[in-house]
mmCIF file of C-alpha atoms in Angstrom:
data_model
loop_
_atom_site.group_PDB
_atom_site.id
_atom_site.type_symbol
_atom_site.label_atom_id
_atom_site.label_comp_id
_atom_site.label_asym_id
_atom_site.label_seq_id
_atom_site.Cartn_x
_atom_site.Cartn_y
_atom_site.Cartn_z
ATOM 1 C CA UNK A 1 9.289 52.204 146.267
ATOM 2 C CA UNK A 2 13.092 53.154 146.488
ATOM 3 C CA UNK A 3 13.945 52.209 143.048
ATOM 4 C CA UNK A 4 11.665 54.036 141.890
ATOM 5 C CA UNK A 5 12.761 57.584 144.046
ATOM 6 C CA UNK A 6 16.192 56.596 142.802
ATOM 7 C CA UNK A 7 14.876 56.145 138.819
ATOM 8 C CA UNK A 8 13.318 59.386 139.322
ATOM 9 C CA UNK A 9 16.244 61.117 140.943
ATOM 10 C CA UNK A 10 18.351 59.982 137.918
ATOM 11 C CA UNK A 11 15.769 61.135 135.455
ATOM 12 C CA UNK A 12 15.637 65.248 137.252
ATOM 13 C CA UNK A 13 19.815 64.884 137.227
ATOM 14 C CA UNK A 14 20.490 63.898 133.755
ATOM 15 C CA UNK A 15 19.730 67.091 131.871
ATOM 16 C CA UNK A 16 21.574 68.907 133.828
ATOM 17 C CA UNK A 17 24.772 66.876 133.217
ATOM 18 C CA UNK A 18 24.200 67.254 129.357
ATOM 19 C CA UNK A 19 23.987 70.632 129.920
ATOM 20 C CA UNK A 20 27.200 70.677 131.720
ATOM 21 C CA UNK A 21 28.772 68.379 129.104
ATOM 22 C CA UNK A 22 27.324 71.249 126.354
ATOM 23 C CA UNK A 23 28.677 74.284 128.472
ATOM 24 C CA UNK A 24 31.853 72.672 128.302
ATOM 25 C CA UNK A 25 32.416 71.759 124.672
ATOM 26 C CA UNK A 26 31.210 75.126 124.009
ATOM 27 C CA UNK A 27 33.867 76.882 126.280
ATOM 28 C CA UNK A 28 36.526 74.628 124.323
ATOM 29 C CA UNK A 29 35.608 75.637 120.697
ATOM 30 C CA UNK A 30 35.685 78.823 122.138
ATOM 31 C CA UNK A 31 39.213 78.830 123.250
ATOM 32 C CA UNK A 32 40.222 76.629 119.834
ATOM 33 C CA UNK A 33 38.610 79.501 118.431
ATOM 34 C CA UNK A 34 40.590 82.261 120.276
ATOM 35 C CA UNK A 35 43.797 80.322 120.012
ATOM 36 C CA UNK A 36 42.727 80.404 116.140
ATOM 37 C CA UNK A 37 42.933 84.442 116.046
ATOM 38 C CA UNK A 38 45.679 84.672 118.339
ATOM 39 C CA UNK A 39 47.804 82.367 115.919
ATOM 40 C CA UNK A 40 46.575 84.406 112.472
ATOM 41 C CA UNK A 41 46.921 87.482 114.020
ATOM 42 C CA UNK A 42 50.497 86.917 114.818
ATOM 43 C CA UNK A 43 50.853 85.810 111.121
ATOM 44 C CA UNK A 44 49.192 88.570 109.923
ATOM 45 C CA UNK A 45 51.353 91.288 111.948
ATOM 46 C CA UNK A 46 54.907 88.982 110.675
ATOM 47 C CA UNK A 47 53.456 89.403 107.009
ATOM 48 C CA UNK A 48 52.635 93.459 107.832
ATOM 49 C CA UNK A 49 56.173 93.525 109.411
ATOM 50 C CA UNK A 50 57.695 91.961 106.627
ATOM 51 C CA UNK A 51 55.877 94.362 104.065
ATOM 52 C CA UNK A 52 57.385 97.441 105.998
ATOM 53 C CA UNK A 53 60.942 95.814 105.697
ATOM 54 C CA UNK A 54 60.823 95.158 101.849
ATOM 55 C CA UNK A 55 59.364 98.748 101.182
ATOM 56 C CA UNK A 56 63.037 100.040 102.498
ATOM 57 C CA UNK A 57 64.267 98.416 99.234
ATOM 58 C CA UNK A 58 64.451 99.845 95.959
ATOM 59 C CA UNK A 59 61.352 98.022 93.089
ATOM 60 C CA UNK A 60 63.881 95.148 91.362
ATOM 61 C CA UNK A 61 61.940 96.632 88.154
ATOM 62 C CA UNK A 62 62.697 99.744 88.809
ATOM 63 C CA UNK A 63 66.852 98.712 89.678
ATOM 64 C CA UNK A 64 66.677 96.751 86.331
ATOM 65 C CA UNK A 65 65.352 99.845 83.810
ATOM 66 C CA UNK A 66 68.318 102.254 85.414
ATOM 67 C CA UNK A 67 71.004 99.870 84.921
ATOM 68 C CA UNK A 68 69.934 99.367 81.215
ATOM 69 C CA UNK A 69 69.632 103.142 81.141
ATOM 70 C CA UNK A 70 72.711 103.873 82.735
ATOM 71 C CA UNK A 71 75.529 100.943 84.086
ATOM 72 C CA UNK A 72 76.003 101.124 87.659
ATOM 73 C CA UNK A 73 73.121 102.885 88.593
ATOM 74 C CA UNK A 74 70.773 99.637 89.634
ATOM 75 C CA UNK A 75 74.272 98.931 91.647
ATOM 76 C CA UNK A 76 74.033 102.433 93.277
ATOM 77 C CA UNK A 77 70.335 102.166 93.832
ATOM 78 C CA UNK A 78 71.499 98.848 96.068
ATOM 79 C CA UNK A 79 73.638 100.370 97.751
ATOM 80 C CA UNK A 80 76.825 98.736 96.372
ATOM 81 C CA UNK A 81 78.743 101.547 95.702
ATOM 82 C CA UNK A 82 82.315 99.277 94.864
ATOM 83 C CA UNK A 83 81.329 97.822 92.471
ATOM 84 C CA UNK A 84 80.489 101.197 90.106
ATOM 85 C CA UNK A 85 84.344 101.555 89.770
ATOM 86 C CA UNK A 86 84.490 97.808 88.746
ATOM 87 C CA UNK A 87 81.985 98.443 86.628
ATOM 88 C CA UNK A 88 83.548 101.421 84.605
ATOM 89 C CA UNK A 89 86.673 100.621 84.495
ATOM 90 C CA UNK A 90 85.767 97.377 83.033
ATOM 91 C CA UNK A 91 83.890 99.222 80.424
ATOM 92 C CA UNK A 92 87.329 101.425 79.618
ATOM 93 C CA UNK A 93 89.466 98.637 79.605
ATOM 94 C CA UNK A 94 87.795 96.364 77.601
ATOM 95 C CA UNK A 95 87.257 99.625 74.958
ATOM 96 C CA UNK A 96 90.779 100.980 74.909
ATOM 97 C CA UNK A 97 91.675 96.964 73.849
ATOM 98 C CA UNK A 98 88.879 97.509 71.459
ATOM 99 C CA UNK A 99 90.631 100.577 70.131
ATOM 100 C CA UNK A 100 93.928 99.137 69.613
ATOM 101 C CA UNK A 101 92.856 96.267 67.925
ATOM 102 C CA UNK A 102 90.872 98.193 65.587
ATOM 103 C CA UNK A 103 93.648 100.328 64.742
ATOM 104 C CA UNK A 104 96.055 97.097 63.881
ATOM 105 C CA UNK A 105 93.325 95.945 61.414
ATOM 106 C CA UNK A 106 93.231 99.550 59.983
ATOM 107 C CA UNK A 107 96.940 98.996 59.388
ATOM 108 C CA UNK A 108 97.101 95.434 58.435
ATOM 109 C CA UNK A 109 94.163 95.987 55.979
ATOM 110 C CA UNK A 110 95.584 98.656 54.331
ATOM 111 C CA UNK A 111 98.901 97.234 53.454
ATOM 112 C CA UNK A 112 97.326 93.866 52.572
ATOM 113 C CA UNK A 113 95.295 95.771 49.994
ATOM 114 C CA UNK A 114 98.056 97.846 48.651
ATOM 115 C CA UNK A 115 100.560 95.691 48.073
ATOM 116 C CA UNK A 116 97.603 93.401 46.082
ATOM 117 C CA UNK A 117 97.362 95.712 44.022
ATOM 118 C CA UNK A 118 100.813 95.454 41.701
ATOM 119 C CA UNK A 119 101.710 98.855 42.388
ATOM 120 C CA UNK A 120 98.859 100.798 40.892
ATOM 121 C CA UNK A 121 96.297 100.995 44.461
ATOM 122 C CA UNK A 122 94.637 104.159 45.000
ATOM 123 C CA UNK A 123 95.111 103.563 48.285
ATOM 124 C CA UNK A 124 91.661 103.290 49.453
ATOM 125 C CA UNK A 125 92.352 101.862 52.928
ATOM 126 C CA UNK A 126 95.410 104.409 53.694
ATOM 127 C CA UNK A 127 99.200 104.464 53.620
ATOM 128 C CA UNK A 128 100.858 101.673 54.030
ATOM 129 C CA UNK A 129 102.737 101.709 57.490
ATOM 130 C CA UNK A 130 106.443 101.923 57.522
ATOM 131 C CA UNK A 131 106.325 98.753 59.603
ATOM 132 C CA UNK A 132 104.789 97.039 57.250
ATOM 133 C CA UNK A 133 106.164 97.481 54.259
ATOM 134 C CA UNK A 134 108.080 94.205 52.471
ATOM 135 C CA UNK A 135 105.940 91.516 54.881
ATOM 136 C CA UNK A 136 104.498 88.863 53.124
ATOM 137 C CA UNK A 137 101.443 89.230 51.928
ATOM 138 C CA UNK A 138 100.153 86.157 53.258
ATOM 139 C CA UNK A 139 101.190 87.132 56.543
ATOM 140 C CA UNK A 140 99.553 90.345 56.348
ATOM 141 C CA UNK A 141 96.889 88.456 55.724
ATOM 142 C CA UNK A 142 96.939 86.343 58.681
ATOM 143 C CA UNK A 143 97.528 89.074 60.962
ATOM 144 C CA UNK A 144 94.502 91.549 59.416
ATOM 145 C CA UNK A 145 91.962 88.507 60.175
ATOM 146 C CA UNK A 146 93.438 87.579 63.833
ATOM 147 C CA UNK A 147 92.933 91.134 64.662
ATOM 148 C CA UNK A 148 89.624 91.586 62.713
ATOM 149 C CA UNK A 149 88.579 88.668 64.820
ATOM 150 C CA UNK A 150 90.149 89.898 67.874
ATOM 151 C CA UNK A 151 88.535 93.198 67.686
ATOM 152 C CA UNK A 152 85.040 91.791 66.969
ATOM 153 C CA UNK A 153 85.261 89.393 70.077
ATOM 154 C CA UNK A 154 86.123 92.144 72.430
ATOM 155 C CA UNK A 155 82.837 93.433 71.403
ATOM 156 C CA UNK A 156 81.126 91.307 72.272
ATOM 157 C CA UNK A 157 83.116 91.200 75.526
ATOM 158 C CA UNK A 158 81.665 94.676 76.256
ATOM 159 C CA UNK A 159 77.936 93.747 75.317
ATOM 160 C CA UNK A 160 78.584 90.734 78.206
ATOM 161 C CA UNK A 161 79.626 93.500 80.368
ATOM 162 C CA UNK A 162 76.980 95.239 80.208
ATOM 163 C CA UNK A 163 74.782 92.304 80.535
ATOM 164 C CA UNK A 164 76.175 91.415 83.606
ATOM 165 C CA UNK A 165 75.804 94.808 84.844
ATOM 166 C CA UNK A 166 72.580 94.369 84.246
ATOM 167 C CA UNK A 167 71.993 90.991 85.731
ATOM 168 C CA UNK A 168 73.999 91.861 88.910
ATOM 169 C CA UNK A 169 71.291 95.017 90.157
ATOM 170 C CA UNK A 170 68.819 92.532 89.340
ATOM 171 C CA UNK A 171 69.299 89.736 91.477
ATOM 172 C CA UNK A 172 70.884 91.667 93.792
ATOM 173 C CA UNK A 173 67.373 93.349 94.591
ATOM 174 C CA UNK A 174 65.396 90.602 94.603
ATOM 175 C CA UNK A 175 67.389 88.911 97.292
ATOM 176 C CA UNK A 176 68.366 92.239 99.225
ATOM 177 C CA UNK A 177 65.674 91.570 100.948
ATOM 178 C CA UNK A 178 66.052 88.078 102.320
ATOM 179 C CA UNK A 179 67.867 87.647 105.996
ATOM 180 C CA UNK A 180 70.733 85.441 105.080
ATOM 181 C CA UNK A 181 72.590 86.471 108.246
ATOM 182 C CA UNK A 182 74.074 83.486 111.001
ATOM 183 C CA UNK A 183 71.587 84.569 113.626
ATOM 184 C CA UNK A 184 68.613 83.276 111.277
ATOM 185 C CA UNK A 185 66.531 80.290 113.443
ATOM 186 C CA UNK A 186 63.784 78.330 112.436
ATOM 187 C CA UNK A 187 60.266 77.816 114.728
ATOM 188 C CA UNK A 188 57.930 75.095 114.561
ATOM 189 C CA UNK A 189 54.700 75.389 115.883
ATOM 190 C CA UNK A 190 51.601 73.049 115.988
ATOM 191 C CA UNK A 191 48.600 74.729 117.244
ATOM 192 C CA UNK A 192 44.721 73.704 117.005
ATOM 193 C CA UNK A 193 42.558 75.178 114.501
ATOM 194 C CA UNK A 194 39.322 75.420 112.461
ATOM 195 C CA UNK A 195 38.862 74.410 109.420
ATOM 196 C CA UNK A 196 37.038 76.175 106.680
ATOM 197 C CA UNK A 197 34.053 73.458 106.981
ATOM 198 C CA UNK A 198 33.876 74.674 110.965
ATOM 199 C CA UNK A 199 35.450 71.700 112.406
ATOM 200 C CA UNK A 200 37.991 71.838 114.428
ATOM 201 C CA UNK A 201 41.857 70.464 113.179
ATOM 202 C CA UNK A 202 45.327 70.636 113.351
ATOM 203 C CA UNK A 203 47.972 73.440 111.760
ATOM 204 C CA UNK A 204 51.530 73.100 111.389
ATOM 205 C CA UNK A 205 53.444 76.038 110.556
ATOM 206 C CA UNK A 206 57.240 77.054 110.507
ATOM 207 C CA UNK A 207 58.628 80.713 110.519
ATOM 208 C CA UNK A 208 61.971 82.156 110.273
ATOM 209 C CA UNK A 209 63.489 84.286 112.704
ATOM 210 C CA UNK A 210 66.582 86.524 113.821
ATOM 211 C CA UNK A 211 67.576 85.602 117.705
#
């Protein structure tokens, strides 16, 4: 008669131990579940906070079209004021060369041409310089296409300048606003999650940080 009481007992006891066992798994998902929003919502307010610090920052677009438009404006719209001086006076230097070299070829050209012409030119590059006069005309020669070359490559000196310019604002935004600085750290994290089936995994995720 006792095993029987005791087979009963067991039978009235069990459902409530499965329902214990179910009241329990459901509390966990629940706090995988909370853990879940607590971890995205921390994401989500790093992402907003990141948003609010790139919106201080000029558009590298818009940097890129105003130093094409003007040279040293993207740099001004950075906020790299130094270099607009570099900038110019690059820009000056490289055309007063320019300049000078141009006017040798002028010169060079002209007496070249006059003094291949027996004589009789009608002068249709100039005067021949004063300094000039009696050279060789091979030498003339020499010199007009060292300085015709000269004065051609310093043009395209100037174009790389202002490529450069260009390039420089560019980049410049883009990374403006990444934290390069020596207080940067790094934290791991691996947390519990749910995956987009509904079951329940593992994330690992690593986010930058100033101390």
């Amino acid at each position: 008669m006792k095993p029987n009481r005791f087979i009963i007992l067991i039978i009235l006891l069990l459902p409530l131990e499965l329902i214990a066992q179910v009241q329990l798994i459901e509390k966990d998902y629940t706090l995988l579940e909370n853990r879940f929003i607590d971890e995205y919502g921390y994401i989500e307010t790093e992402i907003s906070d990141t948003l609010d610090e790139n919106s201080k920052f000029p558009s590298p677009k818009s940097v890129l079209f105003k130093s094409m438009m003007i040279p040293g404006w993207g740099q001004i719209e950075n906020g790299q004021y130094w270099k607009v001086p570099i900038i110019y006076g690059m820009f000056v230097g490289v055309g007063f060369y320019a300049n000078y070299l141009n006017n040798q070829y002028q010169d060079y050209r002209a007496a070249y041409y006059n003094q291949t012409q027996d004589g009789e030119s009608d002068f249709k590059f100039g005067q021949t310089p004063e300094r000039l006069e009696g050279i060789n005309v091979n030498q003339l020669q020499s010199v007009r296409d060292n300085f015709h070359n000269q004065r051609d490559f310093s043009f395209v000196i100037m174009g790389l300048a202002y490529g450069l310019n260009i390039v420089d604002a560019y980049v410049y935004a883009h990374m403006r606003s990444f934290d390069v600085s020596d207080d940067l750290s790094a934290r791991t994290s691996v947390a519990p999650a749910i995956l987009t089936e509904g079951s329940p995994g593992i994330r690992v995720s690593l986010t930058l940080y100033s101390r």
